[in-house]
Each structure stands twice: as structure tokens, then as C-alpha cells.
Tab-separated table of C-alpha atoms in Angstrom:
chain	number	residue	atom	x	y	z
F	996	UNK	CA	-25.786	-1.860	-0.712
F	997	UNK	CA	-23.252	-4.627	-1.363
F	998	UNK	CA	-22.015	-2.729	-4.420
F	999	UNK	CA	-21.430	0.402	-2.305
F	1000	UNK	CA	-19.482	-1.666	0.228
F	1001	UNK	CA	-17.338	-3.149	-2.533
F	1002	UNK	CA	-16.577	0.313	-3.949
F	1003	UNK	CA	-15.675	1.612	-0.466
F	1004	UNK	CA	-13.481	-1.440	0.205
F	1005	UNK	CA	-11.705	-0.992	-3.134
F	1006	UNK	CA	-11.173	2.709	-2.419
F	1007	UNK	CA	-9.754	1.967	1.034
F	1008	UNK	CA	-7.454	-0.720	-0.389
F	1009	UNK	CA	-6.159	1.677	-3.052
F	1010	UNK	CA	-5.561	4.396	-0.453
F	1011	UNK	CA	-3.658	1.950	1.761
F	1012	UNK	CA	-1.571	0.716	-1.172
F	1013	UNK	CA	-0.747	4.287	-2.164
F	1014	UNK	CA	0.299	5.245	1.369
F	1015	UNK	CA	2.526	2.151	1.529
F	1016	UNK	CA	4.141	3.109	-1.794
F	1017	UNK	CA	4.798	6.683	-0.599
F	1018	UNK	CA	6.395	5.398	2.614
F	1019	UNK	CA	8.416	2.880	0.597
F	1020	UNK	CA	9.669	5.666	-1.694
F	1021	UNK	CA	10.773	7.765	1.288
F	1022	UNK	CA	12.491	4.860	3.065
F	1023	UNK	CA	14.185	3.533	-0.087
F	1024	UNK	CA	15.445	7.009	-1.033
F	1025	UNK	CA	16.855	7.607	2.457
F	1026	UNK	CA	18.583	4.214	2.479
F	1027	UNK	CA	19.923	4.658	-1.064
F	1028	UNK	CA	21.614	7.937	-0.096
F	1029	UNK	CA	23.864	5.910	2.219
F	1030	UNK	CA	25.257	3.802	-0.645
F	1031	UNK	CA	28.265	4.880	-2.668
F	1032	UNK	CA	32.049	4.922	-2.692
F	1033	UNK	CA	31.815	6.458	0.793
F	1034	UNK	CA	29.520	4.429	3.087
F	1035	UNK	CA	27.382	6.600	5.349
F	1036	UNK	CA	25.193	5.311	8.172
F	1037	UNK	CA	21.436	5.805	7.812
F	1038	UNK	CA	21.141	7.821	11.036
F	1039	UNK	CA	23.966	10.159	9.972
F	1040	UNK	CA	22.315	10.586	6.562
F	1041	UNK	CA	18.981	11.442	8.165
F	1042	UNK	CA	20.540	13.930	10.615
F	1043	UNK	CA	22.581	15.599	7.876
F	1044	UNK	CA	19.498	15.964	5.669
F	1045	UNK	CA	17.392	17.477	8.458
F	1046	UNK	CA	20.125	19.952	9.444
F	1047	UNK	CA	20.709	21.078	5.856
F	1048	UNK	CA	17.035	21.276	4.869
F	1049	UNK	CA	16.040	23.294	7.956
F	1050	UNK	CA	19.259	25.328	7.944
F	1051	UNK	CA	19.682	24.723	11.676
F	1052	UNK	CA	21.774	22.339	13.733
F	1053	UNK	CA	18.823	20.318	15.031
F	1054	UNK	CA	21.136	17.359	15.595
F	1055	UNK	CA	24.593	17.792	17.120
F	1056	UNK	CA	27.129	17.396	14.320
F	1057	UNK	CA	29.326	14.408	15.175
F	1058	UNK	CA	30.359	13.522	11.615
F	1059	UNK	CA	32.996	14.777	9.162
F	1060	UNK	CA	32.333	17.985	7.183
F	1061	UNK	CA	32.605	16.222	3.825
F	1062	UNK	CA	29.609	14.027	4.729
F	1063	UNK	CA	27.257	17.015	4.350
F	1064	UNK	CA	28.656	17.740	0.891
F	1065	UNK	CA	28.366	14.098	-0.187
F	1066	UNK	CA	24.792	13.772	1.076
F	1067	UNK	CA	23.326	17.155	0.208
F	1068	UNK	CA	25.318	18.267	-2.845
F	1069	UNK	CA	26.060	14.987	-4.628
F	1070	UNK	CA	23.690	12.162	-3.736
F	1071	UNK	CA	20.447	13.972	-2.867
F	1072	UNK	CA	20.096	15.952	-6.143
F	1073	UNK	CA	20.884	12.793	-8.078
F	1074	UNK	CA	18.223	10.781	-6.258
F	1075	UNK	CA	15.694	13.610	-6.552
F	1076	UNK	CA	16.322	13.729	-10.300
F	1077	UNK	CA	15.856	9.949	-10.345
F	1078	UNK	CA	12.473	10.381	-8.632
F	1079	UNK	CA	11.312	13.064	-11.063
F	1080	UNK	CA	12.683	11.174	-14.084
F	1081	UNK	CA	10.987	7.930	-13.078
F	1082	UNK	CA	7.704	9.734	-12.444
F	1083	UNK	CA	7.898	11.576	-15.777
F	1084	UNK	CA	8.761	8.509	-17.860
F	1085	UNK	CA	6.000	6.507	-16.158
F	1086	UNK	CA	3.461	9.266	-16.829
F	1087	UNK	CA	4.464	9.505	-20.491
F	1088	UNK	CA	4.261	5.718	-20.776
F	1089	UNK	CA	0.695	5.792	-19.453
F	1090	UNK	CA	-0.299	8.614	-21.807
F	1091	UNK	CA	1.296	6.995	-24.870
F	1092	UNK	CA	-0.310	3.614	-24.177
F	1093	UNK	CA	-3.647	5.398	-23.853
F	1094	UNK	CA	-3.147	7.364	-27.076
F	1095	UNK	CA	-2.093	4.361	-29.164
F	1096	UNK	CA	-4.041	1.706	-27.218
F	1097	UNK	CA	-0.859	-0.296	-27.621
F	1098	UNK	CA	0.586	-2.200	-24.656
F	1099	UNK	CA	4.107	-1.887	-26.116
F	1100	UNK	CA	4.021	1.903	-26.404
F	1101	UNK	CA	6.574	3.803	-24.331
F	1102	UNK	CA	7.914	7.384	-24.018
F	1103	UNK	CA	10.168	6.849	-27.024
F	1104	UNK	CA	7.630	5.514	-29.515
F	1105	UNK	CA	7.408	8.869	-31.327
F	1106	UNK	CA	11.146	9.039	-32.005
F	1107	UNK	CA	11.610	11.768	-29.405
F	1108	UNK	CA	14.520	9.966	-27.720
F	1109	UNK	CA	16.278	9.379	-31.033
F	1110	UNK	CA	15.992	13.071	-31.854
F	1111	UNK	CA	17.386	13.927	-28.428
F	1112	UNK	CA	20.259	11.465	-28.893
F	1113	UNK	CA	21.150	13.011	-32.247
F	1114	UNK	CA	21.062	16.515	-30.771
F	1115	UNK	CA	23.189	15.520	-27.784
F	1116	UNK	CA	25.679	13.636	-29.964
F	1117	UNK	CA	26.088	16.686	-32.214
F	1118	UNK	CA	26.740	18.800	-29.116
F	1119	UNK	CA	29.234	16.351	-27.591
F	1120	UNK	CA	31.198	15.203	-30.644
F	1121	UNK	CA	31.073	18.254	-32.913
F	1122	UNK	CA	30.953	20.903	-30.198
F	1123	UNK	CA	27.759	22.485	-31.502
F	1124	UNK	CA	26.228	24.733	-28.805
F	1125	UNK	CA	29.514	24.492	-26.847
F	1126	UNK	CA	29.187	28.218	-26.120
F	1127	UNK	CA	26.463	27.277	-23.616
F	1128	UNK	CA	28.936	25.185	-21.578
F	1129	UNK	CA	27.486	22.140	-19.807
F	1130	UNK	CA	23.992	23.268	-20.787
F	1131	UNK	CA	24.933	22.802	-24.443
F	1132	UNK	CA	24.362	19.038	-24.338
F	1133	UNK	CA	20.990	19.371	-22.599
F	1134	UNK	CA	19.956	22.131	-24.995
F	1135	UNK	CA	21.040	20.066	-28.006
F	1136	UNK	CA	19.083	17.080	-26.720
F	1137	UNK	CA	15.960	19.133	-26.086
F	1138	UNK	CA	16.107	20.794	-29.516
F	1139	UNK	CA	16.595	17.380	-31.137
F	1140	UNK	CA	13.564	15.967	-29.336
F	1141	UNK	CA	11.503	19.021	-30.296
F	1142	UNK	CA	12.422	18.709	-33.988
F	1143	UNK	CA	11.596	14.983	-33.949
F	1144	UNK	CA	8.195	15.551	-32.332
F	1145	UNK	CA	7.308	18.339	-34.797
F	1146	UNK	CA	8.211	16.037	-37.697
F	1147	UNK	CA	6.002	13.262	-36.317
F	1148	UNK	CA	3.160	15.681	-35.588
F	1149	UNK	CA	3.205	17.170	-39.103
F	1150	UNK	CA	3.918	14.045	-41.161
F	1151	UNK	CA	1.409	11.815	-39.360
F	1152	UNK	CA	-1.324	14.424	-39.861
F	1153	UNK	CA	-2.487	14.154	-36.245
F	1154	UNK	CA	-3.588	17.783	-36.343
F	1155	UNK	CA	-6.176	16.839	-39.002
F	1156	UNK	CA	-7.234	13.183	-38.851
F	1157	UNK	CA	-5.882	10.890	-36.141
F	1158	UNK	CA	-4.645	7.434	-37.087
F	1159	UNK	CA	-2.769	5.537	-34.388
F	1160	UNK	CA	-1.178	3.236	-36.983
F	1161	UNK	CA	0.113	6.185	-39.007
F	1162	UNK	CA	1.335	7.874	-35.831
F	1163	UNK	CA	3.315	4.816	-34.689
F	1164	UNK	CA	4.786	4.162	-38.144
F	1165	UNK	CA	5.781	7.816	-38.514
F	1166	UNK	CA	7.437	7.654	-35.103
F	1167	UNK	CA	9.385	4.546	-36.123
F	1168	UNK	CA	10.514	6.197	-39.380
F	1169	UNK	CA	11.586	9.438	-37.686
F	1170	UNK	CA	13.377	7.420	-35.004
F	1171	UNK	CA	15.291	5.518	-37.690
F	1172	UNK	CA	16.395	8.756	-39.370
F	1173	UNK	CA	17.755	10.288	-36.166
F	1174	UNK	CA	19.361	7.003	-35.103
F	1175	UNK	CA	21.160	6.923	-38.456
F	1176	UNK	CA	22.394	10.488	-37.876
F	1177	UNK	CA	23.687	9.541	-34.417
F	1178	UNK	CA	25.447	6.403	-35.671
F	1179	UNK	CA	27.003	8.305	-38.584
F	1180	UNK	CA	28.458	10.955	-36.280
F	1181	UNK	CA	29.824	8.375	-33.816
F	1182	UNK	CA	31.286	6.169	-36.569
F	1183	UNK	CA	33.279	8.932	-38.245
F	1184	UNK	CA	34.211	10.956	-35.147
F	1185	UNK	CA	37.971	11.141	-34.574
F	1186	UNK	CA	38.076	11.883	-30.852
F	1187	UNK	CA	37.669	8.557	-28.998
F	1188	UNK	CA	36.987	10.138	-25.606
F	1189	UNK	CA	34.160	12.255	-27.034
F	1190	UNK	CA	32.717	9.201	-28.783
F	1191	UNK	CA	32.778	7.295	-25.493
F	1192	UNK	CA	31.007	10.201	-23.762
F	1193	UNK	CA	28.342	10.295	-26.477
F	1194	UNK	CA	27.737	6.537	-26.320
F	1195	UNK	CA	27.590	6.623	-22.501
F	1196	UNK	CA	25.076	9.487	-22.646
F	1197	UNK	CA	22.817	7.674	-25.117
F	1198	UNK	CA	22.504	4.732	-22.688
F	1199	UNK	CA	21.492	7.011	-19.814
F	1200	UNK	CA	23.139	8.408	-16.705
F	1201	UNK	CA	22.165	10.673	-13.807
F	1202	UNK	CA	25.761	11.660	-13.064
F	1203	UNK	CA	26.143	15.406	-12.758
F	1204	UNK	CA	22.575	15.954	-11.545
F	1205	UNK	CA	21.956	19.296	-9.853
F	1206	UNK	CA	19.099	21.092	-8.137
F	1207	UNK	CA	18.375	23.338	-11.126
F	1208	UNK	CA	17.683	20.260	-13.258
F	1209	UNK	CA	15.475	18.863	-10.489
F	1210	UNK	CA	13.476	22.102	-10.188
F	1211	UNK	CA	12.941	22.521	-13.924
F	1212	UNK	CA	11.925	18.906	-14.587
F	1213	UNK	CA	9.765	18.834	-11.438
F	1214	UNK	CA	7.730	21.850	-12.586
F	1215	UNK	CA	7.081	20.240	-15.993
F	1216	UNK	CA	6.152	16.913	-14.393
F	1217	UNK	CA	3.814	18.365	-11.738
F	1218	UNK	CA	1.935	20.572	-14.221
F	1219	UNK	CA	1.508	17.677	-16.655
F	1220	UNK	CA	0.428	15.291	-13.894
F	1221	UNK	CA	-2.189	17.735	-12.574
F	1222	UNK	CA	-3.607	18.356	-16.052
F	1223	UNK	CA	-3.681	14.604	-16.720
F	1224	UNK	CA	-5.569	13.991	-13.479
F	1225	UNK	CA	-8.091	16.696	-14.381
F	1226	UNK	CA	-8.626	14.919	-17.723
F	1227	UNK	CA	-8.768	11.380	-16.300
F	1228	UNK	CA	-12.338	10.744	-17.523
F	1229	UNK	CA	-11.408	11.807	-21.048
F	1230	UNK	CA	-8.317	9.579	-20.952
F	1231	UNK	CA	-10.460	6.660	-19.755
F	1232	UNK	CA	-12.797	7.244	-22.691
F	1233	UNK	CA	-9.864	7.206	-25.139
F	1234	UNK	CA	-9.148	3.613	-24.109
F	1235	UNK	CA	-12.458	2.677	-25.734
F	1236	UNK	CA	-11.319	4.101	-29.062
F	1237	UNK	CA	-11.552	7.518	-30.679
F	1238	UNK	CA	-14.955	6.843	-32.281
F	1239	UNK	CA	-16.572	5.812	-28.990
F	1240	UNK	CA	-14.957	8.733	-27.155
F	1241	UNK	CA	-16.349	11.155	-29.757
F	1242	UNK	CA	-19.829	9.678	-29.429
F	1243	UNK	CA	-19.897	10.330	-25.690
F	1244	UNK	CA	-18.867	13.960	-26.159
F	1245	UNK	CA	-15.094	13.849	-25.673
F	1246	UNK	CA	-13.020	16.409	-27.577
F	1247	UNK	CA	-10.627	13.796	-28.936
F	1248	UNK	CA	-8.531	16.266	-30.965
F	1249	UNK	CA	-7.763	18.219	-27.808
F	1250	UNK	CA	-6.849	15.062	-25.871
F	1251	UNK	CA	-4.588	13.795	-28.675
F	1252	UNK	CA	-2.789	17.137	-28.890
F	1253	UNK	CA	-2.487	17.332	-25.114
F	1254	UNK	CA	-0.908	13.870	-24.923
F	1255	UNK	CA	1.557	14.630	-27.706
F	1256	UNK	CA	2.598	18.018	-26.318
F	1257	UNK	CA	2.839	16.692	-22.750
F	1258	UNK	CA	4.841	13.661	-23.894
F	1259	UNK	CA	7.225	15.827	-25.898
F	1260	UNK	CA	7.851	18.243	-23.025
F	1261	UNK	CA	8.333	15.508	-20.428
F	1262	UNK	CA	10.449	13.186	-22.552
F	1263	UNK	CA	12.508	15.996	-24.056
F	1264	UNK	CA	13.261	17.459	-20.630
F	1265	UNK	CA	14.188	14.151	-18.993
F	1266	UNK	CA	16.243	12.874	-21.921
F	1267	UNK	CA	18.085	16.205	-22.019
F	1268	UNK	CA	19.203	15.758	-18.399
F	1269	UNK	CA	19.626	11.986	-18.121
F	1270	UNK	CA	20.086	10.551	-21.601
F	1271	UNK	CA	17.946	7.710	-22.929
F	1272	UNK	CA	16.616	5.383	-20.216
F	1273	UNK	CA	14.502	2.547	-21.552
F	1274	UNK	CA	11.861	0.213	-20.107
F	1275	UNK	CA	10.697	2.487	-17.247
F	1276	UNK	CA	7.876	4.007	-19.296
F	1277	UNK	CA	7.078	0.604	-20.765
F	1278	UNK	CA	6.761	-1.629	-17.697
F	1279	UNK	CA	5.604	0.788	-14.967
F	1280	UNK	CA	2.111	1.362	-16.476
F	1281	UNK	CA	1.623	-2.413	-16.587
F	1282	UNK	CA	2.702	-2.827	-12.947
F	1283	UNK	CA	0.318	-0.036	-11.919
F	1284	UNK	CA	-2.562	-1.624	-13.864
F	1285	UNK	CA	-1.956	-4.888	-12.041
F	1286	UNK	CA	-2.398	-3.017	-8.754
F	1287	UNK	CA	-5.324	-0.663	-9.439
F	1288	UNK	CA	-6.804	-1.388	-12.863
F	1289	UNK	CA	-7.003	0.916	-15.871
F	1290	UNK	CA	-8.800	3.992	-14.479
F	1291	UNK	CA	-6.460	6.959	-14.925
F	1292	UNK	CA	-7.673	8.479	-11.659
F	1293	UNK	CA	-5.724	5.749	-9.839
F	1294	UNK	CA	-3.333	4.697	-12.584
F	1295	UNK	CA	-1.537	8.054	-12.888
F	1296	UNK	CA	-0.612	8.596	-9.193
F	1297	UNK	CA	0.338	4.931	-8.735
F	1298	UNK	CA	2.410	4.947	-11.915
F	1299	UNK	CA	4.233	8.117	-10.849
F	1300	UNK	CA	5.259	6.679	-7.468
F	1301	UNK	CA	6.191	3.242	-8.852
F	1302	UNK	CA	8.280	4.885	-11.575
F	1303	UNK	CA	10.062	6.974	-8.942
F	1304	UNK	CA	10.874	3.922	-6.815
F	1305	UNK	CA	12.138	1.979	-9.825
F	1306	UNK	CA	14.457	4.796	-10.919
F	1307	UNK	CA	15.868	5.357	-7.421
F	1308	UNK	CA	16.695	1.660	-7.066
F	1309	UNK	CA	18.168	1.262	-10.559
F	1310	UNK	CA	20.257	4.434	-10.298
F	1311	UNK	CA	21.658	3.283	-6.960
F	1312	UNK	CA	22.570	-0.036	-8.545
F	1313	UNK	CA	24.154	1.782	-11.490
F	1314	UNK	CA	26.534	3.783	-9.290
F	1315	UNK	CA	27.360	1.098	-6.707
F	1316	UNK	CA	27.525	-2.345	-8.374
F	1317	UNK	CA	30.923	-1.710	-9.992
F	1318	UNK	CA	31.998	1.239	-7.825
F	1319	UNK	CA	34.005	3.405	-8.457
F	1320	UNK	CA	33.027	2.738	-12.101
F	1321	UNK	CA	29.447	3.581	-13.076
F	1322	UNK	CA	27.153	1.424	-15.175
F	1323	UNK	CA	24.841	3.332	-17.555
F	1324	UNK	CA	21.413	3.279	-15.923
F	1325	UNK	CA	19.801	2.247	-19.214
F	1326	UNK	CA	21.708	-1.041	-18.993
F	1327	UNK	CA	20.325	-1.709	-15.496
F	1328	UNK	CA	16.729	-0.860	-16.444
F	1329	UNK	CA	16.990	-3.165	-19.476
F	1330	UNK	CA	18.401	-6.032	-17.393
F	1331	UNK	CA	15.616	-5.683	-14.820
F	1332	UNK	CA	12.802	-4.509	-17.078
F	1333	UNK	CA	13.175	-7.067	-19.867
F	1334	UNK	CA	12.722	-10.239	-17.781
F	1335	UNK	CA	10.029	-8.617	-15.630
F	1336	UNK	CA	8.051	-7.555	-18.687
F	1337	UNK	CA	8.304	-11.089	-20.106
F	1338	UNK	CA	6.980	-12.387	-16.774
F	1339	UNK	CA	4.015	-10.008	-16.944
F	1340	UNK	CA	3.228	-11.091	-20.498
F	1341	UNK	CA	3.487	-14.757	-19.479
F	1342	UNK	CA	0.883	-14.391	-16.725
F	1343	UNK	CA	-2.386	-15.807	-18.009
F	1344	UNK	CA	-4.413	-13.312	-15.951
F	1345	UNK	CA	-2.773	-10.247	-17.474
F	1346	UNK	CA	-4.402	-8.173	-20.195
F	1347	UNK	CA	-3.863	-4.607	-21.334
F	1348	UNK	CA	-6.327	-2.092	-19.948
F	1349	UNK	CA	-7.384	-4.058	-16.912
F	1350	UNK	CA	-6.455	-6.345	-14.077
């Protein structure tokens, strides 16, 4: 009886925490829309959003016409992409840490980001895929990430016999190769402005976000999140090790392939639109575990929301701290994520896979 009460209490606490996080995400996003080179009051922001979303003048328009454009066409798509990006990177971080059973695993451990960086750099500096216009960079990044993931998948032999050590080492090697390609191109490029653009992109930025990017990345993220939630018991079993998971009837080959394909799609899509943003996929799973433990049934939704909040806050800081200049968001996440991760590791009560 006491055990049932404890389970119910824990469930209620988790539900309350999750509701608080959702409300926090909504409030923080609404407030963050007001920040920028043009300061907009919160009430005006809210009214403008409601009018534009519903397509009706619910609130009497007593603000300048350009406010609607700033809120709905510039800041909102950027913050929505921040939400989806944070959620995606957090989800991949959770999946990769489960696959490798390594607390330092993140979305970029398989060299996917390095492949994307090389592809984007080729597109920016050498003009490859320039016929696709602005989509050329995103397409180059996605193709680069896809090539990197295929290399890791084939060379590590995951499709035959899984070895987490071999997988990680292959990822490191592939990452080094693509990083060398990127550095070579940047070093010998003659156009300084293009080099600066390439370097800025590789450190991450959500500038130029649009609703098409939000829609595409949202579809990938939602599908992957739903499938991950449906497989939460299998993912929990993988934390015990592949041998144990096999013994209790888990199709480990399927789970390994699912994680790798899902991670490639999510990371490739996000990196293609935002560039390389570090630390989000590394620290968010640890924060979520501190709150709800290691069960993926709770860990995944909590991680998604926490990742979204973190990205919204860091992107707002990136575009406002030195306004009108913009700081690459990867710099902000590193400044915040590094010390926080060290703090987590310093806590004597912390351990990977539990509270």
C-alpha cells in the first residue's frame, strides 16, 4: 500500500513538474519575443501574436504596422526554430547516451556535425550547390551529415556486430577527417567575407530562420519523439547493456539502427538550418535525469522541453547581448553549458543513469 502511494506521489510530482516546464516555456518564449534591437512591450507582443495567428483583429490595433512584421515574420519563426532545435538536440543526446552508455555522448559523437560543417563550408566558400540559392547551404550540410553517418555505420560494422567502443572511435575518426576538410577549405579560401560566413555558420546561428524550416524540422522531431516514446521500455533495457537487453527479449539490432537513423535525421536537419550548436545535447539529458531519473518514459518529454527552454534563452542572449551585432549561439551555449556541466559532475550525488 505504501509502495502504491509512493508511486502515485512520484507520478503526481512529475506531472506537476512537467506542467510547470510547459508554462515556463510559453512564458519565456513570449517574453523573449519582446527583446531585440526594437523593444516591444509584452502586451503588444501578445496582442499582435493573437491577431496574426487567428487572422482576425481580436485586439484593437494601437501599435505601428512594422511591429507585426518584427514579431510574426522575424522573431517568432526564429524562436520556434530554437524550440524545435533544442528539443531535437536534447532528444538525440538522450538517444546517443543510451546507445553508448556514455555520459559524455552528445548529438555530434558520430561525426555528423563535422560532416555537415564540411558540406556547408563547401557550399559557402566554393559555391557548390549555389544553383539551389539559400537552400544550397542547408542541402550541403545535410548531405555532408548523411555521408558522415553512412561512413560511421559501415566502418563500425554496427549492422553486423555492435561494439560501442568501435562506434565511438569510428565517429571520432570520421569527425577528424571532415574537420580537416573544413579547415583546409577555410585556410586556403581567398574570399575573406565567405570565410567569415563559413566560420560563423560552423559556430551556430538561427539568423534567417523561416516557417518552412520550422515545419520541416518539427515533423522530423515529432515523429522521432513519438517512436522513441513507444520504444521507451526497449531504451530502458539498453541502459543495462546489450547482452542483458537481448536476454530479456529486446531486438537490440533494431533499437541500435533506430537510434542511429533517428540521430542522423534529427542532427542533420538541425545542423543544416542552424549550424553546429554544442552542449545542448550533452547537458540537457543530465538535467532531465536529475529531475525525473533515467526512465525514458519521463526522460524524453522532460528533455525535449528543457532543451527547448535552453535554446530559446541562449538564442535571445545571442541576438541581444551585443545588439545590433549577433554572437554565434554556439559560443553562448558553451559559456553556459561548460560551467554548468562541471557543476553537475562535481555534485557528489550525481551519477549517470539515475538520480
